[in-house]
XYZ file of C-alpha atoms in Angstrom:
704
model
C 0.000 0.000 0.000
C 1.016 3.655 -0.470
C 1.578 6.077 2.406
C 2.337 9.822 2.145
C 4.791 11.303 4.638
C 3.084 14.657 4.088
C -0.117 13.124 5.460
C 1.749 11.491 8.362
C 3.297 14.815 9.330
C -0.149 16.431 9.283
C -1.022 14.052 12.132
C 2.424 14.366 13.763
C 3.890 17.805 13.003
C 6.619 17.204 15.600
C 8.272 14.220 13.882
C 11.970 14.709 14.680
C 13.464 12.683 11.770
C 13.572 12.911 7.990
C 11.617 10.588 5.726
C 14.547 8.222 5.180
C 15.151 7.711 8.903
C 11.421 7.350 9.541
C 11.245 4.595 6.914
C 14.186 2.782 8.503
C 12.718 2.963 12.002
C 9.294 1.792 10.853
C 10.818 -1.132 8.970
C 12.858 -2.212 11.998
C 9.590 -2.411 13.905
C 7.720 -4.585 11.428
C 5.946 -1.824 9.458
C 8.012 -2.502 6.373
C 8.760 0.302 3.905
C 9.712 -1.394 0.635
C 10.465 1.767 -1.358
C 10.789 5.551 -0.923
C 9.957 8.013 -3.713
C 10.594 11.748 -3.459
C 7.565 13.823 -4.473
C 9.186 17.214 -4.787
C 9.559 20.255 -2.514
C 6.886 20.515 0.122
C 5.290 17.175 -0.758
C 7.501 14.825 1.226
C 7.872 11.210 0.115
C 5.721 8.315 -0.975
C 6.257 5.033 0.887
C 5.544 1.705 -0.789
C 4.712 -0.447 2.228
C 4.299 -4.155 2.876
C 1.912 -4.540 5.805
C 1.355 -8.092 7.053
C -2.214 -9.405 7.082
C -2.466 -9.372 10.882
C -1.785 -5.613 11.040
C -4.898 -4.223 9.397
C -4.672 -1.358 11.916
C -1.545 -0.108 10.084
C -3.103 -0.248 6.598
C -3.881 3.476 6.706
C -2.185 6.796 7.407
C -3.456 7.242 10.957
C -2.362 3.719 11.878
C 1.173 4.303 10.587
C 1.213 7.648 12.406
C 0.304 5.783 15.614
C 3.347 3.547 15.121
C 5.591 6.563 14.542
C 4.207 8.286 17.648
C 5.021 5.185 19.720
C 8.576 5.010 18.341
C 9.414 8.679 19.036
C 7.298 9.106 22.198
C 5.035 11.697 20.565
C 1.425 12.484 21.377
C -0.915 11.496 18.574
C -4.042 13.668 18.470
C -7.292 11.748 18.362
C -9.311 11.865 15.165
C -12.137 14.358 15.560
C -14.353 15.795 12.855
C -16.789 18.259 14.435
C -20.150 18.671 12.713
C -22.795 21.355 12.961
C -25.757 20.801 15.238
C -28.194 18.438 13.532
C -31.568 19.662 12.488
C -34.739 18.306 14.045
C -36.313 15.023 12.988
C -39.656 13.476 13.755
C -38.069 10.120 14.567
C -34.605 8.557 14.229
C -33.827 6.656 11.050
C -34.721 2.969 11.482
C -31.800 0.481 11.625
C -32.306 -3.163 12.595
C -29.655 -5.890 12.791
C -31.218 -9.307 12.267
C -27.972 -11.270 11.879
C -26.149 -10.360 15.092
C -23.326 -12.808 14.317
C -22.490 -11.144 11.012
C -22.915 -7.479 11.976
C -21.661 -6.217 15.322
C -22.270 -2.493 14.841
C -24.072 -0.292 12.340
C -24.086 3.497 12.301
C -26.258 5.625 10.041
C -26.321 9.409 9.546
C -28.864 11.340 7.449
C -27.675 14.321 5.346
C -30.163 16.597 3.571
C -29.660 19.058 0.724
C -26.322 17.645 -0.387
C -24.679 18.835 -3.595
C -22.875 16.048 -5.439
C -19.805 17.469 -7.141
C -16.099 18.028 -6.725
C -14.532 17.330 -3.317
C -13.277 20.301 -1.304
C -10.600 20.564 1.373
C -12.637 21.512 4.398
C -9.753 22.193 6.840
C -5.897 22.047 6.874
C -4.600 18.506 7.082
C -7.628 17.176 5.193
C -6.479 18.125 1.708
C -8.419 15.662 -0.409
C -7.249 17.033 -3.742
C -3.576 17.249 -2.761
C -3.407 13.839 -1.145
C -5.271 12.127 -3.970
C -2.998 13.716 -6.575
C 0.157 12.574 -4.756
C -1.272 9.065 -4.373
C -2.416 9.034 -8.021
C -5.899 8.353 -6.676
C -8.544 9.482 -9.159
C -11.092 11.990 -7.884
C -14.630 11.032 -8.888
C -17.140 12.950 -6.791
C -17.325 14.068 -3.214
C -19.521 11.044 -2.357
C -17.016 8.508 -3.680
C -13.962 10.532 -2.637
C -15.243 10.803 0.931
C -15.449 7.017 1.288
C -12.000 6.546 -0.295
C -10.527 9.262 1.910
C -11.924 7.577 5.038
C -10.222 4.213 4.417
C -6.981 5.889 3.299
C -6.997 8.069 6.401
C -8.164 5.662 9.105
C -8.787 2.292 7.441
C -12.560 2.224 7.972
C -14.726 1.329 4.956
C -17.922 3.369 4.600
C -20.776 3.603 2.117
C -23.262 6.266 1.066
C -26.829 5.512 -0.082
C -29.193 7.749 -2.007
C -31.724 8.175 0.782
C -34.625 8.847 -1.588
C -34.171 5.402 -3.174
C -34.580 3.554 0.126
C -37.892 2.072 1.147
C -38.282 2.232 4.900
C -35.262 1.716 7.127
C -32.107 -0.397 7.008
C -32.096 -4.117 7.832
C -28.842 -6.107 8.072
C -29.770 -9.723 7.392
C -28.959 -12.854 5.437
C -30.143 -12.978 1.857
C -33.290 -14.896 1.038
C -33.357 -17.691 -1.500
C -33.962 -16.333 -4.984
C -33.034 -12.707 -4.213
C -30.899 -10.852 -6.734
C -28.709 -7.767 -6.439
C -27.079 -5.614 -9.101
C -23.820 -4.437 -7.560
C -21.923 -1.221 -8.308
C -19.816 -3.007 -10.929
C -22.960 -3.476 -13.019
C -23.211 -7.237 -12.486
C -26.511 -8.787 -11.416
C -25.790 -11.441 -8.792
C -27.914 -14.276 -7.465
C -27.648 -14.141 -3.700
C -26.913 -17.125 -1.503
C -28.840 -17.581 1.775
C -25.477 -17.403 3.572
C -24.681 -13.954 2.106
C -24.863 -11.100 4.610
C -26.585 -8.118 3.001
C -27.643 -4.586 3.831
C -31.256 -4.155 2.742
C -34.149 -1.805 3.155
C -37.654 -2.993 3.960
C -38.237 -4.112 0.374
C -34.982 -5.109 -1.359
C -31.258 -5.794 -0.985
C -29.037 -2.713 -1.125
C -25.545 -4.219 -1.037
C -23.265 -7.103 -0.073
C -22.301 -6.247 3.506
C -18.634 -5.331 3.767
C -17.985 -6.076 0.078
C -19.814 -3.844 -2.421
C -22.860 -1.609 -2.570
C -25.817 -1.933 -4.887
C -26.574 -0.219 -8.197
C -30.125 0.770 -7.405
C -29.217 2.877 -4.342
C -25.966 4.440 -5.561
C -25.219 8.145 -5.439
C -25.775 10.060 -8.699
C -25.322 13.731 -9.644
C -29.055 14.198 -8.959
C -28.821 12.882 -5.387
C -29.910 15.409 -2.765
C -30.340 13.334 0.385
C -27.754 10.811 1.603
C -27.541 8.088 4.235
C -23.926 7.534 5.402
C -23.175 4.019 6.609
C -20.174 2.990 8.724
C -20.403 -0.518 10.174
C -18.494 -3.506 11.500
C -18.959 -6.907 9.853
C -17.618 -10.293 10.913
C -14.358 -11.126 9.057
C -15.256 -14.729 8.275
C -18.680 -13.913 6.860
C -17.298 -11.101 4.679
C -14.536 -13.384 3.398
C -16.997 -16.127 2.461
C -19.328 -13.714 0.716
C -16.485 -12.101 -1.238
C -15.086 -15.474 -2.328
C -18.517 -16.785 -3.232
C -19.061 -13.891 -5.661
C -15.461 -13.621 -6.871
C -15.029 -10.100 -5.476
C -12.083 -8.500 -3.712
C -12.608 -4.857 -2.817
C -10.867 -2.328 -0.584
C -13.700 -2.793 1.901
C -13.560 -6.604 1.951
C -9.760 -6.495 2.211
C -10.043 -4.678 5.530
C -13.161 -6.316 6.935
C -11.716 -9.786 6.216
C -8.728 -8.993 8.423
C -10.669 -7.517 11.334
C -11.643 -3.843 11.285
C -12.016 -1.601 14.345
C -15.521 -1.911 15.767
C -15.202 1.556 17.368
C -14.164 3.362 14.186
C -17.658 3.700 12.716
C -18.800 6.957 14.360
C -15.507 8.741 13.590
C -15.496 7.552 9.964
C -19.133 8.625 9.615
C -18.241 12.123 10.837
C -15.281 12.265 8.423
C -17.374 11.278 5.382
C -20.168 13.621 6.432
C -17.705 16.523 6.758
C -16.497 16.065 3.180
C -20.040 15.863 1.830
C -21.254 18.856 3.847
C -18.348 21.002 2.591
C -20.421 21.520 -0.585
C -23.510 22.482 1.400
C -26.314 20.669 3.117
C -27.301 19.850 6.682
C -27.563 17.064 9.206
C -30.894 15.593 10.170
C -31.092 14.003 13.586
C -28.368 12.411 15.664
C -26.153 9.541 14.631
C -28.002 6.215 14.737
C -25.653 3.724 16.375
C -26.836 0.102 16.814
C -24.412 -2.136 18.715
C -24.385 -5.853 19.494
C -22.905 -6.580 22.963
C -21.666 -10.055 21.969
C -19.614 -8.595 19.114
C -18.200 -5.895 21.371
C -17.260 -8.545 23.940
C -15.002 -10.311 21.439
C -13.497 -7.121 19.994
C -13.532 -3.870 21.949
C -14.412 -5.263 25.378
C -12.127 -8.272 25.630
C -10.923 -9.417 29.037
C -7.784 -7.701 30.345
C -4.497 -9.543 29.902
C -2.134 -9.898 32.866
C 1.418 -8.681 32.187
C 4.413 -8.748 34.557
C 7.657 -6.807 34.133
C 9.595 -9.818 35.382
C 8.225 -11.912 32.520
C 9.094 -9.187 30.005
C 12.697 -9.158 31.234
C 12.926 -12.942 31.388
C 11.831 -13.462 27.809
C 13.529 -10.477 26.178
C 16.828 -10.565 28.055
C 19.462 -7.844 28.414
C 19.511 -4.609 26.450
C 22.520 -2.662 25.238
C 21.341 0.244 27.424
C 22.483 -0.006 31.017
C 19.044 0.984 32.282
C 17.359 -1.974 30.581
C 13.627 -2.456 30.305
C 11.828 -0.578 33.053
C 8.200 -0.343 34.102
C 8.054 3.165 32.628
C 9.238 1.931 29.221
C 6.667 -0.864 29.158
C 3.878 1.515 30.165
C 4.885 4.137 27.596
C 5.063 1.632 24.745
C 1.740 -0.053 25.443
C -0.048 3.222 26.172
C 1.209 4.688 22.902
C -0.192 1.665 21.059
C -3.622 2.278 22.590
C -3.616 -0.149 25.520
C -5.053 0.782 28.878
C -2.936 -0.239 31.907
C -3.974 -0.589 35.522
C -1.421 -1.811 38.115
C -2.095 -5.136 39.772
C -2.497 -4.869 43.566
C 0.666 -5.390 45.641
C 2.864 -5.463 42.518
C 4.866 -2.265 43.143
C 3.648 -1.038 39.733
C 5.578 -3.839 37.976
C 2.580 -5.912 36.911
C -0.521 -4.735 35.102
C -3.928 -5.636 33.824
C -3.838 -4.532 30.185
C -6.989 -3.536 28.312
C -6.531 -4.303 24.631
C -7.379 -1.677 21.971
C -10.312 -2.370 19.692
C -8.162 -1.979 16.567
C -5.625 -4.650 17.579
C -7.464 -7.975 17.328
C -4.101 -9.697 16.831
C -3.277 -9.072 20.512
C -4.667 -11.796 22.730
C -2.085 -13.095 25.238
C 0.729 -11.894 27.468
C 3.348 -13.002 24.956
C 1.706 -10.775 22.310
C 2.166 -7.745 24.549
C 5.775 -8.690 25.277
C 6.415 -8.896 21.541
C 4.937 -5.418 21.107
C 7.285 -4.062 23.782
C 10.274 -5.645 22.034
C 9.145 -4.444 18.600
C 8.594 -0.797 19.517
C 11.576 -0.630 21.865
C 13.711 -1.906 18.973
C 15.094 -5.392 18.364
C 18.453 -3.804 17.603
C 18.664 -2.503 21.177
C 18.864 -5.959 22.741
C 22.233 -7.479 23.553
C 23.424 -10.416 21.478
C 23.322 -13.256 23.992
C 22.800 -16.978 23.744
C 19.936 -18.435 25.766
C 20.923 -20.144 28.992
C 20.964 -23.917 28.602
C 22.331 -26.361 31.111
C 21.442 -29.688 29.555
C 22.574 -31.677 26.586
C 20.456 -32.010 23.485
C 17.846 -34.690 23.965
C 15.991 -36.386 21.157
C 12.239 -36.710 21.235
C 11.020 -39.974 22.794
C 9.868 -41.286 19.418
C 12.858 -40.039 17.375
C 14.300 -43.518 16.853
C 10.923 -44.923 15.851
C 10.342 -42.058 13.444
C 13.743 -42.652 11.888
C 12.853 -46.324 11.399
C 9.561 -45.410 9.705
C 11.267 -42.894 7.440
C 14.051 -45.297 6.527
C 11.619 -48.088 5.672
C 9.590 -45.923 3.302
C 12.649 -44.406 1.651
C 14.020 -47.913 1.079
C 10.691 -48.882 -0.497
C 11.096 -46.146 -3.121
C 8.941 -43.427 -1.572
C 9.949 -39.762 -1.436
C 9.306 -37.642 1.643
C 7.125 -34.565 1.172
C 5.990 -31.708 3.391
C 2.446 -30.376 3.120
C 0.440 -27.553 4.642
C -0.653 -27.688 8.279
C -4.081 -26.443 7.182
C -6.783 -27.886 4.959
C -10.334 -27.106 3.902
C -13.337 -27.929 6.073
C -14.550 -30.347 3.385
C -11.253 -32.280 3.365
C -11.226 -32.309 7.154
C -14.753 -33.740 7.310
C -13.780 -36.399 4.760
C -10.554 -37.601 6.412
C -10.890 -36.869 10.142
C -10.478 -40.105 12.166
C -12.754 -38.570 14.821
C -15.654 -36.700 13.176
C -16.713 -33.514 14.907
C -13.335 -32.857 16.530
C -11.962 -30.542 13.847
C -10.201 -27.356 14.973
C -11.219 -24.258 12.910
C -8.933 -21.252 12.518
C -10.123 -17.959 13.886
C -8.788 -15.929 10.944
C -7.919 -18.275 8.057
C -6.144 -17.068 4.936
C -8.681 -18.816 2.700
C -11.470 -21.392 2.754
C -8.982 -23.947 1.401
C -6.953 -23.490 4.599
C -9.715 -22.906 7.129
C -9.027 -25.668 9.682
C -6.082 -27.424 11.305
C -5.518 -30.692 9.469
C -6.969 -33.714 11.317
C -5.229 -36.036 8.857
C -2.248 -35.988 6.510
C -4.283 -37.573 3.703
C -5.508 -34.243 2.165
C -1.954 -32.956 1.814
C -0.569 -36.152 0.280
C -3.554 -36.435 -2.040
C -3.122 -32.817 -3.167
C 0.570 -33.404 -3.905
C -0.159 -36.602 -5.849
C -2.842 -34.805 -7.863
C -0.446 -31.935 -8.531
C 2.133 -34.344 -9.948
C -0.387 -36.208 -12.095
C -1.819 -32.987 -13.501
C 1.721 -32.020 -14.533
C 2.310 -35.264 -16.436
C 4.370 -36.990 -13.732
C 2.863 -40.454 -14.027
C 4.823 -42.430 -11.400
C 4.474 -40.948 -7.930
C 5.297 -42.404 -4.515
C 5.141 -39.945 -1.617
C 4.902 -40.013 2.156
C 4.614 -37.357 4.835
C 5.510 -37.551 8.518
C 3.834 -34.789 10.476
C 1.481 -33.663 13.182
C -2.313 -33.780 13.026
C -4.748 -31.898 15.237
C -8.064 -32.672 16.895
C -10.208 -31.344 19.718
C -11.843 -27.939 20.120
C -10.719 -24.340 19.816
C -10.212 -24.246 23.598
C -8.223 -27.494 23.787
C -6.227 -28.754 20.825
C -4.512 -32.143 20.813
C -1.534 -32.873 18.551
C -0.573 -36.364 17.403
C 2.161 -37.716 15.122
C 0.875 -39.387 11.977
C 2.024 -40.830 8.666
C 0.340 -40.711 5.263
C 1.615 -42.293 2.062
C 0.385 -42.621 -1.496
C 1.429 -44.268 -4.735
C 0.294 -44.232 -8.349
C 1.791 -45.381 -11.620
C 4.018 -48.332 -12.504
C 6.783 -50.268 -10.804
C 9.579 -52.197 -12.562
C 9.471 -55.986 -12.519
C 12.585 -58.011 -11.735
C 14.548 -58.930 -14.820
C 14.962 -57.137 -18.119
C 12.452 -59.386 -19.934
C 9.496 -58.285 -17.803
C 7.958 -54.879 -18.612
C 6.858 -52.526 -15.811
C 3.382 -53.095 -14.387
C 0.895 -50.878 -12.598
C 1.258 -50.743 -8.841
C -1.666 -52.464 -7.116
C -3.182 -53.053 -3.705
C -0.891 -55.917 -2.649
C 2.231 -53.900 -3.482
C 1.109 -51.288 -0.980
C 0.223 -54.031 1.508
C 3.786 -55.329 1.235
C 5.165 -51.892 2.119
C 2.803 -51.717 5.103
C 3.965 -55.159 6.267
C 7.597 -54.041 6.071
C 6.743 -50.956 8.102
C 4.852 -52.815 10.832
C 7.592 -55.473 10.983
C 9.952 -52.813 12.363
C 8.021 -52.929 15.651
C 7.771 -55.744 18.175
C 4.243 -57.157 18.190
C 2.787 -60.582 18.838
C -0.251 -60.083 16.597
C -0.457 -58.147 13.353
C -3.325 -58.647 10.925
C -5.401 -56.888 8.277
C -9.152 -56.928 7.871
C -12.007 -54.924 6.440
C -15.638 -54.216 7.215
C -18.720 -54.653 5.022
C -19.362 -51.576 2.911
C -22.781 -51.046 4.479
C -21.288 -50.835 8.001
C -19.985 -47.322 7.415
C -16.785 -48.117 9.348
C -14.420 -47.838 6.393
C -13.034 -44.284 6.035
C -15.026 -42.462 3.319
C -11.883 -41.586 1.358
C -11.192 -45.291 0.682
C -12.781 -47.665 -1.829
C -15.257 -49.763 0.220
C -14.113 -53.042 -1.411
C -10.401 -52.289 -1.859
C -9.349 -51.154 1.599
C -7.842 -52.784 4.661
C -7.479 -51.907 8.308
C -4.133 -52.374 10.086
C -4.515 -53.975 13.505
C -1.520 -54.388 15.825
C -1.908 -55.977 19.262
C -5.676 -55.629 18.889
C -5.517 -51.857 18.221
C -6.347 -50.127 14.943
C -3.199 -48.310 13.815
C -4.286 -47.210 10.350
C -5.993 -47.803 7.024
C -4.818 -48.208 3.453
C -6.250 -49.040 0.047
C -7.501 -47.468 -3.161
C -8.861 -43.932 -3.255
C -12.660 -43.846 -3.385
C -13.828 -43.468 -7.023
C -16.035 -40.523 -6.079
C -13.085 -38.645 -4.594
C -10.918 -39.526 -7.583
C -13.545 -38.120 -9.940
C -13.957 -34.967 -7.849
C -10.199 -34.352 -8.055
C -10.085 -35.250 -11.777
C -7.808 -38.246 -11.209
C -8.099 -40.919 -13.888
C -5.320 -43.158 -12.520
C -5.789 -45.631 -9.676
C -4.409 -43.929 -6.564
C -3.366 -46.051 -3.574
C -2.880 -44.375 -0.226
C -2.961 -44.970 3.494
C -2.571 -43.429 6.918
C -0.912 -44.725 10.085
C -1.731 -43.414 13.578
C 1.859 -43.199 14.763
C 0.954 -42.210 18.319
C -0.428 -45.753 18.733
C 2.357 -47.483 16.826
C 5.077 -45.640 18.767
C 3.871 -47.279 21.987
C 5.499 -50.493 20.748
C 9.264 -50.988 21.021
C 11.319 -51.257 17.866
C 12.349 -54.713 16.787
C 16.076 -55.025 17.418
C 17.980 -56.633 14.537
C 19.775 -59.807 15.593
C 22.616 -61.310 13.574
C 23.297 -65.023 13.570
C 26.262 -66.885 12.276
C 25.812 -68.336 8.800
C 25.807 -72.108 8.921
C 28.515 -73.819 6.883
C 26.407 -76.981 6.642
C 24.288 -77.812 3.636
C 20.630 -76.596 3.672
C 17.902 -79.036 2.690
C 14.975 -77.735 0.655
C 11.683 -79.605 0.348
C 8.404 -78.834 -1.438
C 4.953 -79.982 -0.325
C 1.925 -79.810 -2.638
C -1.114 -79.091 -0.506
C -4.855 -79.001 -1.200
C -6.808 -76.377 0.757
C -10.386 -75.183 0.831
C -11.045 -71.631 -0.318
C -11.949 -70.728 3.251
C -8.425 -71.631 4.492
C -6.115 -68.595 4.174
C -2.330 -68.727 3.990
C -2.173 -66.984 7.345
C -3.549 -70.082 9.102
C -0.914 -72.334 7.484
C 1.818 -69.823 8.303
C 0.835 -69.692 11.978
C 0.595 -73.496 12.229
C 4.149 -73.926 10.912
C 5.508 -71.154 13.146
C 3.930 -72.864 16.174
C 6.094 -75.974 15.579
C 9.154 -74.003 16.753
C 11.600 -76.338 14.991
C 15.019 -74.587 15.233
C 16.235 -76.283 12.075
C 13.221 -75.017 10.079
C 14.764 -71.739 8.921
C 12.369 -70.700 6.138
C 8.973 -71.486 4.666
C 6.977 -69.746 1.989
C 4.137 -70.196 -0.504
C 5.872 -70.734 -3.845
C 2.862 -71.193 -6.119
C -0.934 -71.113 -5.976
C -2.877 -73.134 -8.553
C -6.630 -73.143 -9.111
C -8.364 -75.581 -11.454
C -11.718 -77.350 -11.624
C -9.919 -80.713 -11.672
C -8.672 -80.098 -8.129
C -12.178 -80.034 -6.742
C -14.982 -77.579 -6.252
C -14.083 -74.981 -3.613
C -10.405 -76.102 -3.350
C -7.069 -74.763 -4.528
C -3.514 -76.085 -4.644
C -0.617 -74.462 -2.822
C 3.061 -75.362 -3.290
C 4.755 -74.957 0.103
C 8.530 -74.581 0.044
C 10.536 -75.161 3.272
C 14.235 -75.040 4.109
C 15.924 -77.023 6.913
C 19.434 -76.229 8.117
C 21.357 -76.854 11.329
C 24.115 -74.525 12.534
C 26.357 -77.298 13.860
C 25.835 -80.442 11.775
C 24.593 -82.017 8.615
C 21.009 -83.119 8.991
C 20.338 -86.875 8.817
C 17.498 -88.594 6.968
C 15.738 -89.699 10.150
C 15.764 -86.107 11.477
C 14.338 -84.782 8.239
C 11.656 -87.487 8.221
C 10.639 -86.470 11.737
C 10.411 -82.822 10.692
C 8.339 -83.754 7.639
C 5.889 -85.753 9.738
C 5.400 -82.962 12.278
C 4.947 -80.372 9.528
C 2.346 -82.460 7.660
C 0.419 -83.047 10.888
C 0.469 -79.307 11.667
C -0.849 -78.191 8.282
C -3.452 -80.966 8.352
C -4.843 -79.553 11.590
C -4.913 -76.139 9.889
C -7.122 -77.511 7.099
C -4.673 -78.696 4.408
C -3.916 -82.131 2.984
C -1.163 -83.520 0.768
C -2.049 -83.610 -2.883
C -2.009 -87.181 -4.209
């Protein structure tokens, strides 16, 4: 944004530094001046500024002047725009707020006999023509210029209605289904029932906090004006603006949290500019306020602040005096805070009332940061923090390293996603529905909640690769997920992974093939094998049970169960989600609840001496019913606990009608080897007999 030093000095005529030094001091305190442009003798300089989104209070000339006054210990005059005594009225203009969540304050002022024309400078320091020319801001008419001047001067959006075009009073409400509104840009818009609008008793007049309406706009023929200055909820304004694809100067400020107490002053400012061409006031200012909105903005609870905590966190200064109670009081008072000493604190601890224009201040640490910022970061001594212990790894660091190493070895690449996601993605992937943590002031609807799962981030990255013609993708993310409520947020470690595309087959003669469910299952088995557990199995639920996560295919998904506890899910992305994200490839993905898995100890690798005696390999052709899984055979063989039985595996599976209805053939390969001797025939025969008996009990028989 652009700031004129000439305008700043009109507020602070006693500024003791030149424009270059002022820019440097502001930048050191977080009000960054990106460029300085000389405007000629008597006009000062133009600052190109980069104001962070949390500092909407500094997105105007008076706000920057407040910062300068705090830096140089100057007194900043309050904004006052005296008006003539209002004329009589039979009854005050009617204003009603129906949506008290969306609108916290609405002021209205009636002006009669107004002449719409060129703006005039009505007193020194309010030079509309001069300031607009230096800012290259086009002058349109006093009605439009007055509103623009108000947000340039003090950051408060306002709006003027042609009073004669209004039917009845003002109602701030949600739009009704089917209502339409032609906005000032000439576009007719179909309103959504969630849109907050300013209306009269018959029709919508404008999108609240975004843009006014065509039918009530000021024209050269306008004689009577209603001046509006209001406060609208940031979230509701943001949603309305995004829904209609609008971004205006008004929405830019309301979305970031305007000052709920600025309305009356801004109304007086706009009225002064309009009345400079003639006209009169009718009645007093109509000011409708919602206590609940004031409680969360202007009337927030005081914050306790102690000088000892300020010194502890900020450390030594290069000045011998250091941070004193007087310095803390001066800084916070200059920024608009009200301080009252805590009893029995020797004036070194305070209850701090927060200013209505600083919604980014909420806790003691915020106030301490303000003290450090205005005092000057460059005035603190360069010291290392005191630390008496050695560096200690997190309790799960070794386990996390094992998880990362396993996935990297399996051909996955580690990725880092956003900590935030959309409410829709959160509802889809949250392991615990209803425990999603919303952000109080999100940057966008796509990043409106703390992520309850890593799946949205991994899925977004996979989709991004596929949409850029990267066909083979294998990604994983290790990170923190969040659940709970705004008052109490719980953080848990989690893992998400995804794969799509082809994998190479062993041997040059075999072409690559598409990765499929069992490939991902093999990776999961490798991962879970890194932890000591007596029971590990996979299962799934019937699709009609509703227990399978909605982001997974109901028939191509599996649950991971370790020691009787669900530790995650994996499978194919649900076709509906794939279609919604325009993904034509089969995407496999999964999530592991690492906080549960980390409760298990890691499996320690154990080396054994390689036997120099000959191994003996045997194959057994078994017939099994379709209801007998390999897992049952595997467990039966493991239960034999024959030390010389060093390996067994399913080598082939054969299905044919000749075998028998409901049966299949399995070729079981086993390896016997002793560490200290060559095995004899009678030993091998004994092992064979025991093995055949074990698999027979498990439901298998030798194929004849």
